[in-house]
C-alpha positions as YAML, in Angstrom:
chain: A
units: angstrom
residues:
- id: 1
  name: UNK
  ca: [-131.56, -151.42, -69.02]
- id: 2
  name: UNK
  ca: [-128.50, -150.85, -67.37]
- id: 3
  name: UNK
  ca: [-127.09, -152.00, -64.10]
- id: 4
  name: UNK
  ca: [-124.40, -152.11, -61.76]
- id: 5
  name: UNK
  ca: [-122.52, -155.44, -61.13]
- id: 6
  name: UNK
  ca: [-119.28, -156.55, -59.51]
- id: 7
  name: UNK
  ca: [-116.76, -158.37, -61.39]
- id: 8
  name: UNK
  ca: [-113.31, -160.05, -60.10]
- id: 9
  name: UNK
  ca: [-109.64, -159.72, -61.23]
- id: 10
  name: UNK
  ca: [-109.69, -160.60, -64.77]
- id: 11
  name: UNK
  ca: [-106.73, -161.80, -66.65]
- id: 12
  name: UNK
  ca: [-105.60, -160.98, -69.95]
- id: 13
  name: UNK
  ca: [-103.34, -160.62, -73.26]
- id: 14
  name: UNK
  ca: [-103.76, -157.88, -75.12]
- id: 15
  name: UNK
  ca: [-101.93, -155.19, -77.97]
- id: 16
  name: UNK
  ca: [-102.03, -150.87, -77.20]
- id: 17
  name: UNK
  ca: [-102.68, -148.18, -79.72]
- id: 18
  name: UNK
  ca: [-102.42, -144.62, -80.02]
- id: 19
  name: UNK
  ca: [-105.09, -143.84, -82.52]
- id: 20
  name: UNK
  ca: [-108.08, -141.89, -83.93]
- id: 21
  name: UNK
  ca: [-111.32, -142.69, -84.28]
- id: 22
  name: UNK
  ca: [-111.12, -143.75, -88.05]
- id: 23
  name: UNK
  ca: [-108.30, -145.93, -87.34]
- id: 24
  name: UNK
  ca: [-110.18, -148.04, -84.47]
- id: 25
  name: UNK
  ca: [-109.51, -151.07, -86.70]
- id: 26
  name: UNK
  ca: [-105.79, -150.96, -86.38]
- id: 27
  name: UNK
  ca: [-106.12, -151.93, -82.90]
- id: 28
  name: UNK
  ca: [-109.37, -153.79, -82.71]
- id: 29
  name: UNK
  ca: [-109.05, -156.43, -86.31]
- id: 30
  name: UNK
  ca: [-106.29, -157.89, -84.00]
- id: 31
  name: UNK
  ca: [-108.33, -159.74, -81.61]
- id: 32
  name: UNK
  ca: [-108.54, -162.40, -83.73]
- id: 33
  name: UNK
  ca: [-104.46, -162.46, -84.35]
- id: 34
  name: UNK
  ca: [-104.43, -162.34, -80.10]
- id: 35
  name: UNK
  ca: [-106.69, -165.24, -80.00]
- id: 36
  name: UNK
  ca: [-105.37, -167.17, -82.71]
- id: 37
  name: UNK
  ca: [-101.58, -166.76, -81.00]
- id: 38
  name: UNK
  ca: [-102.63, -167.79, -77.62]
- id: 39
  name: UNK
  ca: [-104.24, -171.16, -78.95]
- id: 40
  name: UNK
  ca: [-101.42, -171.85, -80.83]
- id: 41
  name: UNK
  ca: [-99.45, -171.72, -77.40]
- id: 42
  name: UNK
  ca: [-101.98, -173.51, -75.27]
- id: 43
  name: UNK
  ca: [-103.16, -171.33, -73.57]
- id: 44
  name: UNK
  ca: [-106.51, -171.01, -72.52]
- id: 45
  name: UNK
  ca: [-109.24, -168.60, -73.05]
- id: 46
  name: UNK
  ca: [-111.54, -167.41, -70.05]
- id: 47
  name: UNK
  ca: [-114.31, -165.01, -72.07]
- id: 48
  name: UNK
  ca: [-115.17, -162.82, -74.43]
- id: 49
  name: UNK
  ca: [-112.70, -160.32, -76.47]
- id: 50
  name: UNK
  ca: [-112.80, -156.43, -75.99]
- id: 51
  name: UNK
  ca: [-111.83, -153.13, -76.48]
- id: 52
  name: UNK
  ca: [-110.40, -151.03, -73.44]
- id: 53
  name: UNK
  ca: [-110.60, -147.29, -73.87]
- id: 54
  name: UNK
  ca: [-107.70, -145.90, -71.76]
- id: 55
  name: UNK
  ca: [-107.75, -142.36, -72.98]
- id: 56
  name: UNK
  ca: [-109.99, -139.79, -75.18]
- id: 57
  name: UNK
  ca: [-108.47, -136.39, -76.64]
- id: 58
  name: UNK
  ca: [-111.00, -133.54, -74.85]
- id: 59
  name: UNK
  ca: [-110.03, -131.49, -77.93]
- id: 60
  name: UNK
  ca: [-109.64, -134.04, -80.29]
- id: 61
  name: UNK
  ca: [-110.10, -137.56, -81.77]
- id: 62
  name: UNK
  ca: [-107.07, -139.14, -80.22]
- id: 63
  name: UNK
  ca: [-107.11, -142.13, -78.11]
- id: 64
  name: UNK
  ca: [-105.26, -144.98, -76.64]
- id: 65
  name: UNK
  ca: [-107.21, -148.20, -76.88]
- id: 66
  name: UNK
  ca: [-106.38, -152.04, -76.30]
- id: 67
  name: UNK
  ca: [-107.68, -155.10, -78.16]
- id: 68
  name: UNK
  ca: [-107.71, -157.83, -75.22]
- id: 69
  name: UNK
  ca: [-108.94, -161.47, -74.80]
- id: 70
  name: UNK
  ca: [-108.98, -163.17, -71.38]
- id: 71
  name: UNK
  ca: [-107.33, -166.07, -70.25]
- id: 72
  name: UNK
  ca: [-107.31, -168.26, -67.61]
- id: 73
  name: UNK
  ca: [-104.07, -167.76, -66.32]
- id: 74
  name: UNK
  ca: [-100.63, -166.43, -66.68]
- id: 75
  name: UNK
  ca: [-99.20, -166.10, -69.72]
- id: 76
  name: UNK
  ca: [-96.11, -165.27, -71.15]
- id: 77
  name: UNK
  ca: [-95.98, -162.75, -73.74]
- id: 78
  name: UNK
  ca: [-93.72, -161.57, -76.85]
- id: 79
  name: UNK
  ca: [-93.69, -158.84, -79.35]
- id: 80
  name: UNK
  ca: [-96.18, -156.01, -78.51]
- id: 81
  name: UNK
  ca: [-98.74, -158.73, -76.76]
- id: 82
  name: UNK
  ca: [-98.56, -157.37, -73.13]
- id: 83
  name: UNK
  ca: [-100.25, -159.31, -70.32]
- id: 84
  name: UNK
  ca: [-102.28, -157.26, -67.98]
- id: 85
  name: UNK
  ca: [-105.25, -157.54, -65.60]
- id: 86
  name: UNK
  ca: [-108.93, -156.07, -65.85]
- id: 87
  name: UNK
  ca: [-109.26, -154.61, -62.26]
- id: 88
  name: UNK
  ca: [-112.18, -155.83, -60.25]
- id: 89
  name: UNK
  ca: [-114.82, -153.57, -59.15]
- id: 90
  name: UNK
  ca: [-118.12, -152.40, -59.53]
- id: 91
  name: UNK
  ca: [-118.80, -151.71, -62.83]
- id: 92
  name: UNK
  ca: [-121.97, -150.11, -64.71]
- id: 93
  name: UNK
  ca: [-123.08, -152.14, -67.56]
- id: 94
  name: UNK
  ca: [-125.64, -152.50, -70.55]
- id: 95
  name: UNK
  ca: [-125.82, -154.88, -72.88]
- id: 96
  name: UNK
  ca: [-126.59, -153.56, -77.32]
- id: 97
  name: UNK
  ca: [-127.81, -155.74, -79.43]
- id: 98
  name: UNK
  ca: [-127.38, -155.05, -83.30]
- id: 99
  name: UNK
  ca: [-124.52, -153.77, -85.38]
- id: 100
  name: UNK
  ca: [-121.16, -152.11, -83.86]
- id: 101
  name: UNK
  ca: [-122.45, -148.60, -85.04]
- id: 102
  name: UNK
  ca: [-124.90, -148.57, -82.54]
- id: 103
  name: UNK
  ca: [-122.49, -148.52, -79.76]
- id: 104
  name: UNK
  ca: [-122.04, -145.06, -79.49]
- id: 105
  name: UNK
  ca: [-125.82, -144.62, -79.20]
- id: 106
  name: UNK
  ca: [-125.26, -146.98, -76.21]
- id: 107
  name: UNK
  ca: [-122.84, -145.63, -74.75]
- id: 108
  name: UNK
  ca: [-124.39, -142.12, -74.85]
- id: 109
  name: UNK
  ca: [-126.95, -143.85, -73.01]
- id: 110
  name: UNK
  ca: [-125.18, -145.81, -70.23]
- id: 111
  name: UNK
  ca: [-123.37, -142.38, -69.66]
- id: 112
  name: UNK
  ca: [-126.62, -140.53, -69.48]
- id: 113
  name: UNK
  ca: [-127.66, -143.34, -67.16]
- id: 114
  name: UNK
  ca: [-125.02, -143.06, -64.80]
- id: 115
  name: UNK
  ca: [-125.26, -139.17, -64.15]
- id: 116
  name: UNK
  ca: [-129.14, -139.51, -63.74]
- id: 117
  name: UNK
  ca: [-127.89, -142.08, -60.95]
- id: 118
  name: UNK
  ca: [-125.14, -139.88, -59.30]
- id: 119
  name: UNK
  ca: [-122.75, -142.30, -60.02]
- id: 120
  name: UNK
  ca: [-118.57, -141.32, -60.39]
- id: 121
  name: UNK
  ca: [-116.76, -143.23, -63.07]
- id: 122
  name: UNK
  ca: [-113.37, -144.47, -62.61]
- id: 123
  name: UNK
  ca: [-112.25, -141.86, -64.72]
- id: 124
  name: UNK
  ca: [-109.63, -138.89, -64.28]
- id: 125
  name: UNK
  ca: [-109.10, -135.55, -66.84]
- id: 126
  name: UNK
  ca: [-105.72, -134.23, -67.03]
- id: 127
  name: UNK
  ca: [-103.53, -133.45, -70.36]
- id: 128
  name: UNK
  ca: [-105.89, -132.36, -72.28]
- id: 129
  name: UNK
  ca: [-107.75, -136.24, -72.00]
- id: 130
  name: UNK
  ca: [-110.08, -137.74, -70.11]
- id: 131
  name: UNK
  ca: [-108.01, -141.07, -68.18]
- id: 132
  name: UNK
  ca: [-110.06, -144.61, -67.96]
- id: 133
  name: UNK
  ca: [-109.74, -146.95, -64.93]
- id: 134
  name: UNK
  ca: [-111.54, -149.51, -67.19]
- id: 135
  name: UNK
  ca: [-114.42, -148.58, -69.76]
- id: 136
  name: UNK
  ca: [-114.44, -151.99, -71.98]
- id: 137
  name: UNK
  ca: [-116.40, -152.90, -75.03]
- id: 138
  name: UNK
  ca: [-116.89, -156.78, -75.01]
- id: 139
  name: UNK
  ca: [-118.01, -159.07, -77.65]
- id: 140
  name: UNK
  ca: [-120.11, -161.74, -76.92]
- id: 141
  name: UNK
  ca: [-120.99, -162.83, -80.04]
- id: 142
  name: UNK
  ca: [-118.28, -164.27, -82.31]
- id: 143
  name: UNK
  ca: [-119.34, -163.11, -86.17]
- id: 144
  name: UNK
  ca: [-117.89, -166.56, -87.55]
- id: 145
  name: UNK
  ca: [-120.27, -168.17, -86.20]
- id: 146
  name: UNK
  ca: [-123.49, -165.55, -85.80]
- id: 147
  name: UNK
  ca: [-123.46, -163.28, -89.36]
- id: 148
  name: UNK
  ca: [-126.51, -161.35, -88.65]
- id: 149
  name: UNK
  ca: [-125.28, -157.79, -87.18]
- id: 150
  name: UNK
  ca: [-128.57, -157.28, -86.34]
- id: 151
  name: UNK
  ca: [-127.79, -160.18, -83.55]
- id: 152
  name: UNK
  ca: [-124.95, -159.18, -81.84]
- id: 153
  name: UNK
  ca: [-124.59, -158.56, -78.55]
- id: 154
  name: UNK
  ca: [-121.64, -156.20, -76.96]
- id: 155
  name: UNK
  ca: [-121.36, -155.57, -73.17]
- id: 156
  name: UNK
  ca: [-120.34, -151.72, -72.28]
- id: 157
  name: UNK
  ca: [-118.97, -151.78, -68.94]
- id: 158
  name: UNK
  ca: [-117.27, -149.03, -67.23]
- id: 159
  name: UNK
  ca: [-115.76, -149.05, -63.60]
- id: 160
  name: UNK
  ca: [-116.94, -146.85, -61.09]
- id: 161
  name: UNK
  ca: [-114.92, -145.19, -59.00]
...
């Protein structure tokens, strides 16, 4: 079931992609690479990895997506690692459990949610895209250690405005 929570200031490191939605993998397979590079530096991690969704084509399958993983402080960066923060807010959320192809399903849903709700997503159109304060996909489960798709659970949460 979904619900609305607040969240703080959350910082992070994370890479940027212009992609499609067949090449989702260029950006996302690099969490591990982020995570790896920022214990190898010390540096410590403060929660799960995600996916940002900055922008979707309205007339096509374009997007611009980061691969992120929080940390607990600053951190300085190199290469195309950027450091950034998740804004605080009040974000609508609802947690999927099972394998990453049921996400848009969930999604679908949470979005369904919020307009049955009235609520306004922290979301602008404008160049032919729809613009993304912060819609996140985050990964709670780390497949290392849990297998099972069928036992994953991924956090959708998307800022209202």
């Amino acid at each position: 079931m979904p619900e609305i929570v607040e969240l703080p200031d959350r910082p992070y490191v994370g890479v940027r992609g212009a992609i499609t939605m067949n090449t989702i993998p260029v950006v996302a397979d690099r969490i591990g690479e982020i995570a790896g590079w920022l214990l190898g530096r010390g540096a410590a991690i403060a929660g799960a990895p995600f996916l940002r969704y900055e922008s979707f084509d309205t007339e096509g399958d374009g997007l611009v997506m980061q691969a992120g993983v929080p940390v607990a402080g600053p951190v300085e960066v190199e290469g195309d690692y950027f450091a950034a923060v998740l804004p605080a807010g009040r974000y609508a959320t609802l947690t999927h459990r099972g394998h990453f192809d049921g996400l848009v399903e969930a999604t679908r849903v949470l979005l369904a949610w919020g307009e049955e709700q009235g609520l306004k997503w922290d979301m602008t159109e404008g160049d032919g895209a729809e613009h993304w304060g912060c819609r996140l996909e985050v990964y709670n489960t780390d497949p290392r250690v849990e297998n099972d798709p069928a036992n994953f659970l991924t956090d959708l949460r998307f800022r209202l405005s």
